[in-house]
Coordinates of C-alpha atoms and ligand atoms in Angstrom, one line a residue:
X1 CA 21.5 -1.5 26.7
X2 CA 25.4 -1.6 26.5
X3 CA 27.0 1.7 27.8
X4 CA 28.4 2.0 24.1
X5 CA 25.2 1.9 22.4
X6 CA 23.4 4.1 24.9
X7 CA 26.1 6.7 24.0
X8 CA 25.9 6.2 20.5
X9 CA 22.0 7.0 20.7
X10 CA 22.9 10.0 22.6
X11 CA 25.3 11.1 20.3
X12 CA 23.0 10.5 17.2
X13 CA 20.2 12.3 18.9
X14 CA 22.7 15.1 20.0
X15 CA 23.9 15.6 16.6
X16 CA 20.7 15.5 14.9
X17 CA 18.8 17.4 17.5
X18 CA 21.5 20.3 17.1
X19 CA 20.8 20.4 13.2
X20 CA 17.1 20.6 14.0
X21 CA 15.7 24.1 12.7
X22 CA 15.0 26.3 15.9
X23 CA 11.6 27.8 16.4
X24 CA 10.0 25.6 13.6
X25 CA 7.9 22.7 14.7
X26 CA 9.5 19.6 13.3
X27 CA 6.0 18.1 12.7
X28 CA 5.0 20.9 10.4
X29 CA 6.4 19.5 7.1
X30 CA 5.4 15.9 5.9
X31 CA 8.5 15.9 3.7
X32 CA 11.3 15.7 5.8
X33 CA 14.9 14.6 5.0
X34 CA 16.8 11.9 6.8
X35 CA 18.4 14.1 9.0
X36 CA 15.0 15.9 9.9
X37 CA 13.5 12.8 10.5
X38 CA 16.1 11.4 13.0
X39 CA 15.7 15.0 14.8
X40 CA 12.1 14.5 14.9
X41 CA 12.3 10.7 16.2
X42 CA 14.8 11.7 18.8
X43 CA 12.4 14.2 20.1
X44 CA 9.3 11.7 19.8
X45 CA 11.1 8.4 20.7
X46 CA 14.6 9.3 22.4
X47 CA 13.4 8.7 25.9
X48 CA 13.4 5.5 27.9
X49 CA 16.7 3.3 28.5
X50 CA 16.1 -0.4 27.1
X51 CA 17.9 -3.1 25.9
X52 CA 19.4 -2.2 22.6
X53 CA 19.3 -4.6 19.7
X54 CA 19.5 -5.1 15.7
X55 CA 16.1 -4.6 14.1
X56 CA 16.2 -6.2 10.5
X57 CA 13.0 -5.0 8.6
X58 CA 11.9 -6.7 5.0
X59 CA 10.0 -4.4 2.9
X60 CA 9.7 -3.2 -0.7
X61 CA 9.3 0.4 0.0
X62 CA 12.0 1.7 -2.3
X63 CA 10.4 4.3 -4.7
X64 CA 10.6 7.9 -3.8
X65 CA 7.4 8.1 -1.7
X66 CA 8.0 4.9 0.0
X67 CA 11.6 5.3 1.0
X68 CA 10.6 8.5 2.7
X69 CA 8.1 6.7 4.6
X70 CA 10.3 3.9 5.6
X71 CA 13.1 6.4 6.7
X72 CA 10.4 7.5 9.3
X73 CA 10.3 4.1 10.7
X74 CA 14.3 3.6 10.5
X75 CA 14.6 7.1 12.5
X76 CA 12.4 6.1 15.3
X77 CA 14.2 2.8 16.0
X78 CA 17.6 4.6 15.9
X79 CA 16.4 7.0 18.3
X80 CA 15.6 4.3 20.7
X81 CA 19.3 3.1 20.4
X82 CA 18.6 0.3 18.2
X83 CA 20.6 -0.6 14.8
X84 CA 18.5 -0.9 11.8
X85 CA 19.3 -3.4 9.0
X86 CA 17.4 -2.4 6.2
X87 CA 16.1 -5.4 4.0
X88 CA 14.6 -3.9 1.0
X89 CA 13.7 -5.9 -2.0
X90 CA 12.5 -3.6 -4.9
X91 CA 9.9 -4.5 -7.1
X92 CA 6.5 -5.6 -8.5
X93 CA 4.2 -5.0 -5.4
X94 CA 6.3 -7.0 -3.3
X95 CA 6.3 -10.4 -5.1
X96 CA 10.0 -10.4 -5.1
X97 CA 10.2 -9.7 -1.4
X98 CA 8.2 -12.5 -0.6
X99 CA 10.1 -14.8 -2.6
X100 CA 13.5 -13.6 -0.7
X101 CA 11.6 -13.8 2.6
X102 CA 10.7 -17.3 1.9
X103 CA 14.1 -18.7 1.2
X104 CA 15.4 -16.6 4.4
X105 CA 12.9 -18.1 6.8
X106 CA 13.2 -21.7 5.5
X107 CA 16.9 -21.3 6.1
X108 CA 16.4 -20.5 9.9
X109 CA 17.2 -16.8 9.2
X110 CA 14.2 -14.6 9.6
X111 CA 14.2 -10.8 9.9
X112 CA 12.6 -9.3 13.0
X113 CA 9.7 -8.2 10.7
X114 CA 8.2 -8.2 7.3
X115 CA 5.8 -6.5 5.3
X116 CA 3.2 -9.2 5.0
X117 CA -0.6 -8.4 4.9
X118 CA -4.3 -10.0 4.7
X119 CA -4.7 -13.8 4.7
X120 CA -1.0 -14.3 4.1
X121 CA -0.7 -13.3 7.8
X122 CA -2.5 -16.5 8.9
X123 CA -0.5 -18.5 6.4
X124 CA 2.8 -17.5 7.9
X125 CA 1.6 -17.9 11.5
X126 CA 0.4 -21.5 10.8
X127 CA 4.0 -22.5 9.9
X128 CA 4.9 -21.6 13.4
X129 CA 7.3 -18.8 12.6
X130 CA 5.6 -15.7 13.8
X131 CA 6.1 -14.2 17.4
X132 CA 3.3 -12.9 19.7
X133 CA 3.5 -9.2 20.6
X134 CA 0.3 -9.5 22.6
X135 CA 2.4 -7.9 25.8
X136 CA 2.8 -4.6 23.9
X137 CA -0.5 -4.6 22.3
X138 CA -2.3 -5.3 25.8
X139 CA -0.6 -2.7 27.5
X140 CA -1.1 -0.2 24.9
X141 CA -5.0 -1.2 24.3
X142 CA -4.8 -2.0 20.7
X143 CA -8.2 -3.5 20.6
X144 CA -9.5 -0.1 21.5
X145 CA -7.4 1.7 18.9
X146 CA -8.1 -0.4 15.7
X147 CA -11.2 -1.2 13.9
X148 CA -12.3 -4.6 14.6
X149 CA -11.7 -6.0 10.9
X150 CA -8.3 -4.7 11.1
X151 CA -7.2 -6.0 14.9
X152 CA -8.8 -9.4 13.8
X153 CA -6.3 -9.7 10.9
X154 CA -3.4 -9.0 13.0
X155 CA -4.2 -11.7 15.4
X156 CA -3.6 -15.6 15.3
X157 CA -5.5 -17.6 17.8
X158 CA -6.1 -14.6 19.6
X159 CA -2.2 -13.3 20.0
X160 CA -1.1 -10.2 17.9
X161 CA 1.5 -11.4 15.6
X162 CA 1.6 -8.4 13.4
X163 CA 1.2 -4.5 13.8
X164 CA -0.6 -2.7 11.0
X165 CA 0.7 0.5 9.5
X166 CA -1.8 2.4 7.2
X167 CA -4.7 2.1 5.2
X168 CA -4.4 2.6 1.4
X169 CA -7.3 3.1 -1.1
X170 CA -6.7 1.6 -4.4
X171 CA -9.6 3.0 -6.5
X172 CA -8.1 6.4 -7.3
X173 CA -7.6 8.2 -10.5
X174 CA -4.4 10.5 -10.9
X175 CA -4.7 13.4 -13.1
X176 CA -2.3 15.9 -14.5
X177 CA -4.4 19.1 -14.3
X178 CA -2.0 21.1 -16.7
X179 CA -2.2 18.5 -19.6
X180 CA -5.9 18.3 -18.7
X181 CA -6.4 22.2 -19.1
X182 CA -4.1 22.2 -22.5
X183 CA -6.1 19.5 -24.1
X184 CA -9.5 20.4 -22.8
X185 CA -9.8 16.9 -21.4
X186 CA -12.4 16.8 -18.3
X187 CA -11.9 14.9 -15.2
X188 CA -13.9 11.8 -15.5
X189 CA -16.3 10.5 -12.9
X190 CA -17.9 7.3 -14.9
X191 CA -16.5 5.0 -17.7
X192 CA -18.1 7.0 -20.7
X193 CA -16.5 10.3 -19.2
X194 CA -13.3 8.3 -18.9
X195 CA -13.1 7.0 -22.6
X196 CA -14.0 10.6 -23.8
X197 CA -11.1 12.1 -21.6
X198 CA -8.8 9.4 -22.7
X199 CA -9.8 10.0 -26.6
X200 CA -9.2 13.9 -26.3
X201 CA -5.7 13.2 -24.7
X202 CA -4.9 10.6 -27.4
X203 CA -5.9 13.0 -30.2
X204 CA -3.6 15.9 -28.4
X205 CA -0.7 13.4 -28.9
X206 CA -0.5 12.7 -25.0
X207 CA -0.6 9.2 -23.6
X208 CA -3.7 9.0 -22.0
X209 CA -3.2 6.5 -19.3
X210 CA 0.1 5.7 -17.7
X211 CA 0.3 1.8 -17.1
X212 CA 2.9 -0.6 -15.7
X213 CA 2.5 -3.8 -17.6
X214 CA 3.5 -6.2 -14.7
X215 CA 0.7 -8.8 -13.7
X216 CA 0.0 -7.0 -10.2
X217 CA -0.7 -3.9 -11.9
X218 CA -2.8 -5.6 -14.6
X219 CA -4.9 -6.9 -11.8
X220 CA -5.0 -3.8 -9.8
X221 CA -6.4 -2.1 -13.0
X222 CA -8.9 -5.1 -13.4
X223 CA -10.2 -4.8 -9.9
X224 CA -10.8 -1.2 -10.2
X225 CA -12.5 -1.6 -13.7
X226 CA -14.4 -4.6 -11.9
X227 CA -15.8 -2.4 -9.0
X228 CA -16.7 0.5 -11.4
X229 CA -18.6 -1.5 -14.0
X230 CA -20.2 -4.2 -11.5
X231 CA -20.6 -2.4 -8.3
X232 CA -19.5 -3.4 -4.9
X233 CA -21.8 -6.3 -4.6
X234 CA -20.4 -7.9 -7.7
X235 CA -16.8 -7.4 -6.6
X236 CA -17.6 -9.0 -3.4
X237 CA -19.5 -12.2 -4.8
X238 CA -17.0 -12.5 -7.9
X239 CA -13.5 -11.5 -6.7
X240 CA -13.9 -12.0 -3.0
X241 CA -16.1 -15.1 -2.5
X242 CA -15.2 -16.3 -6.0
X243 CA -18.9 -17.1 -6.7
X244 CA -19.0 -19.2 -9.9
X245 CA -22.2 -17.4 -11.3
X246 CA -20.9 -14.2 -10.7
X247 CA -17.5 -14.9 -12.2
X248 CA -19.0 -16.4 -15.5
X249 CA -22.1 -14.0 -16.0
X250 CA -23.0 -11.3 -18.3
X251 CA -21.5 -8.5 -16.0
X252 CA -18.0 -10.2 -16.1
X253 CA -18.1 -9.8 -19.5
X254 CA -18.7 -6.1 -19.5
X255 CA -16.0 -5.8 -17.1
X256 CA -13.5 -7.7 -19.3
X257 CA -14.8 -5.7 -22.5
X258 CA -14.4 -2.3 -20.6
X259 CA -11.0 -3.4 -19.3
X260 CA -9.7 -4.4 -23.0
X261 CA -11.0 -1.0 -24.3
X262 CA -8.6 0.8 -22.1
X263 CA -5.5 -0.9 -23.6
X264 CA -5.2 1.3 -26.7
X265 CA -4.9 4.3 -24.6
X266 CA -1.6 3.0 -22.9
X267 CA 1.6 3.1 -24.4
X268 CA 3.7 0.5 -26.2
X269 CA 6.4 0.7 -23.4
X270 CA 4.0 -0.2 -20.7
X271 CA 5.3 -3.9 -20.5
X272 CA 7.2 -4.4 -17.6
X273 CA 7.3 -0.8 -16.3
X274 CA 7.3 -0.2 -12.6
X275 CA 4.3 1.5 -11.1
X276 CA 6.6 4.6 -9.9
X277 CA 7.6 5.2 -13.3
X278 CA 4.2 5.2 -14.8
X279 CA 3.4 7.7 -11.8
X280 CA 6.5 9.9 -13.0
X281 CA 5.0 9.9 -16.6
X282 CA 1.9 11.9 -15.2
X283 CA 4.1 14.1 -13.1
X284 CA 6.1 15.2 -16.2
X285 CA 3.2 15.6 -18.1
X286 CA 3.9 12.7 -20.6
X287 CA 0.7 11.0 -19.8
X288 CA -2.5 12.6 -18.8
X289 CA -4.0 9.8 -16.1
X290 CA -2.9 6.7 -14.0
X291 CA -5.4 4.4 -12.2
X292 CA -3.3 3.3 -9.2
X293 CA -3.7 2.9 -5.2
X294 CA -2.5 6.2 -3.2
X295 CA 0.8 5.2 -2.9
X296 CA 1.2 7.0 -6.3
X297 CA 0.3 10.1 -4.2
X298 CA 3.9 9.7 -2.2
X299 CA 5.5 9.9 -5.6
X300 CA 3.7 13.2 -6.7
X301 CA 4.7 14.6 -3.1
X302 CA 8.1 13.4 -3.3
X303 CA 8.6 15.1 -6.6
X304 CA 7.4 18.2 -5.0
X305 CA 4.1 18.1 -6.8
X306 CA 1.3 19.6 -4.9
X307 CA -2.3 18.5 -4.7
X308 CA -4.7 20.3 -6.6
X309 CA -2.0 21.9 -8.6
X310 CA 0.6 19.3 -9.9
X311 CA -2.0 16.8 -9.7
X312 CA -5.7 15.9 -9.0
X313 CA -7.1 12.8 -7.1
X314 CA -10.3 11.6 -8.1
X315 CA -12.2 8.4 -7.3
X316 CA -11.5 5.9 -10.0
X317 CA -14.6 6.2 -12.5
X318 CA -18.0 5.1 -11.2
X319 CA -16.5 4.0 -7.9
X320 CA -17.0 7.3 -5.6
X321 CA -19.0 5.2 -3.1
X322 CA -16.9 2.4 -2.7
X323 CA -13.3 1.6 -1.1
X324 CA -10.8 -1.0 -2.2
X325 CA -8.5 -1.2 0.7
X326 CA -5.0 -2.4 1.3
X327 CA -3.7 -2.3 5.0
X328 CA 0.0 -2.6 5.1
X329 CA 1.4 -4.4 8.1
X330 CA 4.6 -6.0 9.7
X331 CA 4.5 -9.6 10.8
X332 CA 6.8 -10.3 13.7
X333 CA 9.3 -13.4 13.3
X334 CA 10.4 -15.3 16.3
X335 CA 14.2 -14.2 17.3
X336 CA 16.8 -15.8 19.0
X337 CA 18.1 -12.9 21.4
X338 CA 16.3 -11.0 24.2
X339 CA 18.0 -7.5 23.0
X340 CA 16.4 -8.3 19.4
X341 CA 13.4 -9.5 20.6
X342 CA 13.0 -6.2 22.9
X343 CA 13.9 -4.1 19.7
X344 CA 11.1 -5.8 17.8
X345 CA 8.4 -4.8 20.7
X346 CA 10.1 -1.4 20.4
X347 CA 9.1 -1.6 16.7
X348 CA 5.5 -2.7 17.3
X349 CA 4.9 0.1 19.9
X350 CA 6.6 2.7 17.5
X351 CA 4.4 1.9 14.6
X352 CA 1.3 2.1 16.5
X353 CA 2.1 5.7 18.0
X354 CA 0.1 8.6 16.7
X355 CA 3.5 10.4 16.0
X356 CA 4.6 7.4 13.6
X357 CA 1.2 7.1 12.1
X358 CA 1.1 10.6 11.3
X359 CA 4.3 11.2 9.8
X360 CA 4.7 7.7 8.0
X361 CA 1.1 8.2 6.4
X362 CA 1.8 12.0 5.3
X363 CA 4.9 10.4 3.4
X364 CA 3.3 7.4 2.2
X365 CA 0.0 8.5 0.8
X366 CA -2.1 6.4 2.8
X367 CA -4.1 7.3 6.0
X368 CA -3.5 6.3 9.5
X369 CA -5.0 2.9 10.7
X370 CA -4.9 3.9 14.4
X371 CA -8.7 5.5 15.2
X372 CA -9.2 8.9 16.3
X373 CA -6.1 10.6 14.5
X374 CA -6.4 14.1 13.8
X375 CA -6.4 14.8 10.1
X376 CA -5.6 18.4 10.0
X377 CA -2.1 17.9 8.6
X378 CA -3.3 15.7 5.8
X379 CA -4.3 17.0 2.3
X380 CA -7.6 16.9 0.7
X381 CA -7.1 13.2 -1.2
X382 CA -6.2 11.9 2.5
X383 CA -9.4 13.4 4.1
X384 CA -11.5 12.0 1.3
X385 CA -10.1 8.7 1.7
X386 CA -10.8 8.7 5.6
X387 CA -14.4 9.8 5.2
X388 CA -14.9 7.3 2.3
X389 CA -13.3 4.4 4.7
X390 CA -15.8 5.2 7.5
X391 CA -18.9 5.7 5.1
X392 CA -18.1 2.5 2.8
X393 CA -17.7 0.4 6.0
X394 CA -21.3 1.3 7.0
X395 CA -22.8 0.5 3.4
X396 CA -20.9 -2.5 2.7
X397 CA -18.7 -0.9 -0.1
X398 CA -15.5 -1.5 1.8
X399 CA -13.6 -4.2 -0.1
X400 CA -10.3 -6.0 0.2
X401 CA -7.7 -5.8 -2.8
X402 CA -7.4 -8.9 -4.6
X403 CA -4.2 -7.6 -6.5
X404 CA -2.6 -6.4 -3.4
X405 CA -2.7 -9.3 -1.0
X406 CA -5.9 -8.5 1.1
X407 CA -8.7 -11.1 -0.3
X408 CA -7.5 -14.3 -1.3
X409 CA -4.5 -16.7 -0.4
X410 CA -1.3 -16.0 -2.3
X411 CA -1.6 -19.2 -4.7
X412 CA -4.9 -17.8 -5.7
X413 CA -3.7 -14.4 -6.0
X414 CA -1.0 -15.3 -8.2
X415 CA -3.3 -17.5 -10.6
X416 CA -5.6 -14.5 -11.0
X417 CA -2.7 -12.2 -11.9
X418 CA -1.4 -14.6 -14.3
X419 CA -5.1 -15.2 -16.0
X420 CA -6.0 -11.3 -16.2
X421 CA -2.6 -10.5 -17.4
X422 CA -2.6 -12.9 -20.4
X423 CA -5.9 -11.5 -21.4
X424 CA -4.5 -7.9 -21.3
X425 CA -1.6 -9.0 -23.2
X426 CA -3.4 -11.2 -25.7
X427 CA -4.6 -9.9 -29.1
X428 CA -6.7 -12.9 -29.7
X429 CA -8.3 -14.1 -26.3
X430 CA -12.1 -14.1 -26.2
X431 CA -13.8 -13.0 -23.2
X432 CA -15.2 -16.5 -23.0
X433 CA -11.7 -18.2 -22.9
X434 CA -10.7 -15.3 -20.3
X435 CA -13.5 -16.4 -18.0
X436 CA -12.6 -19.8 -18.3
X437 CA -9.1 -19.1 -17.1
X438 CA -10.2 -16.7 -14.5
X439 CA -12.8 -19.0 -13.2
X440 CA -9.9 -21.8 -13.1
X441 CA -7.7 -19.3 -11.2
X442 CA -10.3 -18.5 -8.6
X443 CA -10.9 -22.2 -8.0
X444 CA -7.1 -23.0 -7.4
X445 CA -5.8 -24.0 -4.2
Ligands
BGC501 C1 1.5 -1.9 -1.0 C2 2.1 -0.5 -0.9 C3 3.1 -0.3 -1.8 C4 2.7 -0.8 -3.3 C5 3.7 -0.6 -4.3 C6 1.3 -2.4 -2.3 O1 0.8 -3.7 -2.5 O2 0.4 -2.1 -0.2 O3 2.7 -0.4 0.5 O4 3.5 1.1 -1.8 O5 2.1 -2.3 -3.2 O6 4.8 -1.4 -4.3

């Protein structure tokens, strides 16, 4: 580390440390301001001299809850003396970010790390642009700290090329309990009850379901319906294995008709709306429910809404015994300088640390991916998620999200998003026509 950088780090930590509240444990609050986070990070990560570099991280965590979580990462890197270059690209569940990343990599100007997940990790590694972080992983025994299904996805030809951050559950229903109490709607546990609650809310003049009409959200809703209506085995066969019979059989027809039955309970301004703006409608009581992954919880928390009071989390209808997962991870790119490579390894190490796993996931709405973490600071939604994750893994009900990059390659995912979205948005398309398009998308390369 250059002496000036070491001094800067010292000063940043001194300044922040002196602002830290005395006598109150920093880890007590999950909702930290930027200054508190840096003070926290100085305590956790401030020690240890090293080579200071620049760390540029591409991500799409720009909503209220996501930004707080990303701040934890920035603070931990700054506490280690590295300079942080934020490369945040807002929007569309990461679709825009990946487009920008491709052009940066093609022009030989890759960031240190990028939010890439699922099968795309292998596709990027195949291009020869990712770096091994095996030395960090070996020294810190990641193989023992991660579920095998996760560690395998983070490796390419036996080498770790990515670090996992969290586990999100997709199949959640978010409810505004004040609106429900006022209108007499009951929190649904199956699809019949869902439509009964939606009808009650609609009659009371409330938007029943807050939806963002973007293709990744249309597909996120679709996979949740597919799981609820068809069950885990159907989900696995139709959406993950893309089995022709399952994709075109009577269960698929039922899934499509249930999916389309939801549409009248959304509002006319849904097209194009970002997911977090849909969550805000539930927070404000303009809408009664949202079906969305638990990154939505980060929005409730960031807005000061408390679990059980401002919002209720319930498994999406008919999916209480299954778990659609998303595991966010950072892929590491080959870099040109030793200082930046050292910073990249520090990033990998920080992400896997118990301290980071806790503070990040408290803010993000997800649960730690590192095994053996204490959950006492987490709320009941996260505790339920952690229990279900373990239970679902044992009963073959742990399923990768198709809409959020975990199950299929990205060309297939894009094709599925298009097909499902066209069906959602059309007044005329029959189920038979939708099936034809979904099958074609599922079989695309
Ligand atoms: C990601 C989450 C993110 C959400 C909304 C998901 O695909 O896994 O980390 O918060 O999209 O952008």
